Amino acid sequence: MSSANDEDDIPKLSAATLALLGDFYSEREENKQQFEDLKAQNEDERLQTPLSMTLFTEDWNASQFWYSDETAVLLAEQLLRDSTKETRIAVVSAPSVFIQLKNILVRGN
């Protein structure tokens, strides 16, 4: 049996909260598209402009390590220190290090 009180037990979001949730989903989709565009540029090896953290958002569902710019640059430099043109480097779960690594490569340092 269902009653009017059953409907009162269903949680409901306010209009303001629903608007914020909509903004969150829109921003997430926009960031996803920007990242996919960046990925396509990188795969075509056309990436010639420095990256910024604005393209990378924290994913609360992933284990990520975020470093200060100074630490990320130091780690990126260490990764490149003894590398050659044949060296392949994977930066996993550290977006800030990835950005600094790519920026060093774009600058040609």
XYZ file of C-alpha atoms in Angstrom:
109
model
C 0.000 0.000 0.000
C 1.193 3.426 -0.864
C 0.290 6.598 0.874
C 0.961 10.299 0.549
C 3.505 9.980 3.366
C 5.644 7.633 1.226
C 6.239 10.482 -1.225
C 7.324 12.731 1.645
C 10.092 10.232 2.481
C 11.711 10.616 -0.952
C 14.641 13.064 -0.732
C 14.297 16.073 -3.016
C 16.861 18.672 -4.024
C 16.056 22.359 -3.995
C 16.015 24.293 -7.263
C 19.293 26.009 -6.321
C 20.959 22.670 -5.616
C 19.680 21.210 -8.888
C 21.081 24.257 -10.732
C 24.491 23.764 -9.083
C 24.422 20.087 -9.966
C 23.615 20.971 -13.576
C 26.529 23.434 -13.629
C 28.834 20.751 -12.227
C 27.838 18.266 -14.935
C 28.192 20.900 -17.668
C 31.655 21.874 -16.450
C 32.667 18.221 -16.238
C 31.593 17.615 -19.838
C 33.416 20.764 -21.004
C 36.594 19.650 -19.231
C 36.253 16.176 -20.715
C 35.975 17.653 -24.229
C 39.004 19.918 -23.671
C 40.992 16.931 -22.441
C 39.956 14.841 -25.464
C 41.031 17.704 -27.770
C 44.375 17.881 -25.966
C 44.765 14.118 -26.240
C 44.147 14.273 -30.000
C 46.734 17.052 -30.379
C 49.270 15.046 -28.416
C 48.650 11.881 -30.425
C 49.259 13.878 -33.601
C 52.415 15.286 -31.960
C 51.194 18.816 -32.674
C 51.266 19.948 -29.067
C 53.519 22.991 -29.080
C 51.956 25.169 -26.411
C 52.503 24.960 -22.662
C 49.866 23.199 -20.597
C 48.205 24.456 -17.453
C 46.406 22.780 -14.588
C 43.108 24.288 -15.756
C 42.770 21.434 -18.257
C 43.193 18.824 -15.568
C 40.605 18.539 -12.860
C 40.803 16.348 -9.820
C 38.965 13.082 -10.246
C 37.657 12.064 -6.848
C 37.227 8.513 -8.123
C 40.901 8.136 -9.018
C 44.012 7.977 -6.915
C 45.949 11.068 -7.938
C 48.982 12.819 -6.511
C 49.107 16.605 -6.844
C 52.411 18.387 -6.275
C 53.426 22.026 -6.004
C 54.866 23.512 -9.207
C 58.363 23.439 -7.716
C 58.137 19.749 -6.785
C 56.473 18.793 -10.083
C 59.256 20.532 -12.065
C 61.913 18.757 -9.996
C 60.286 15.360 -10.564
C 59.894 16.028 -14.294
C 63.531 17.075 -14.592
C 64.600 13.892 -12.806
C 62.537 11.807 -15.227
C 64.262 13.476 -18.177
C 67.776 13.632 -16.729
C 69.190 10.463 -18.334
C 66.544 9.948 -20.989
C 67.252 9.614 -24.693
C 65.028 10.079 -27.747
C 64.128 6.402 -27.473
C 63.149 6.624 -23.792
C 59.461 6.237 -23.021
C 58.156 7.757 -19.802
C 54.756 7.080 -18.275
C 53.423 9.473 -15.665
C 50.633 7.697 -13.842
C 48.348 9.359 -11.299
C 50.381 12.582 -11.145
C 48.788 15.206 -13.426
C 50.916 18.069 -12.077
C 54.140 16.178 -12.960
C 52.763 15.286 -16.402
C 52.056 18.956 -17.127
C 55.543 20.055 -16.093
C 57.120 17.236 -18.106
C 55.193 18.203 -21.237
C 56.010 21.897 -20.700
C 59.736 21.130 -20.424
C 59.533 19.141 -23.669
C 57.597 21.928 -25.448
C 60.209 24.483 -24.355
C 62.946 22.169 -25.564
C 64.909 22.266 -22.294
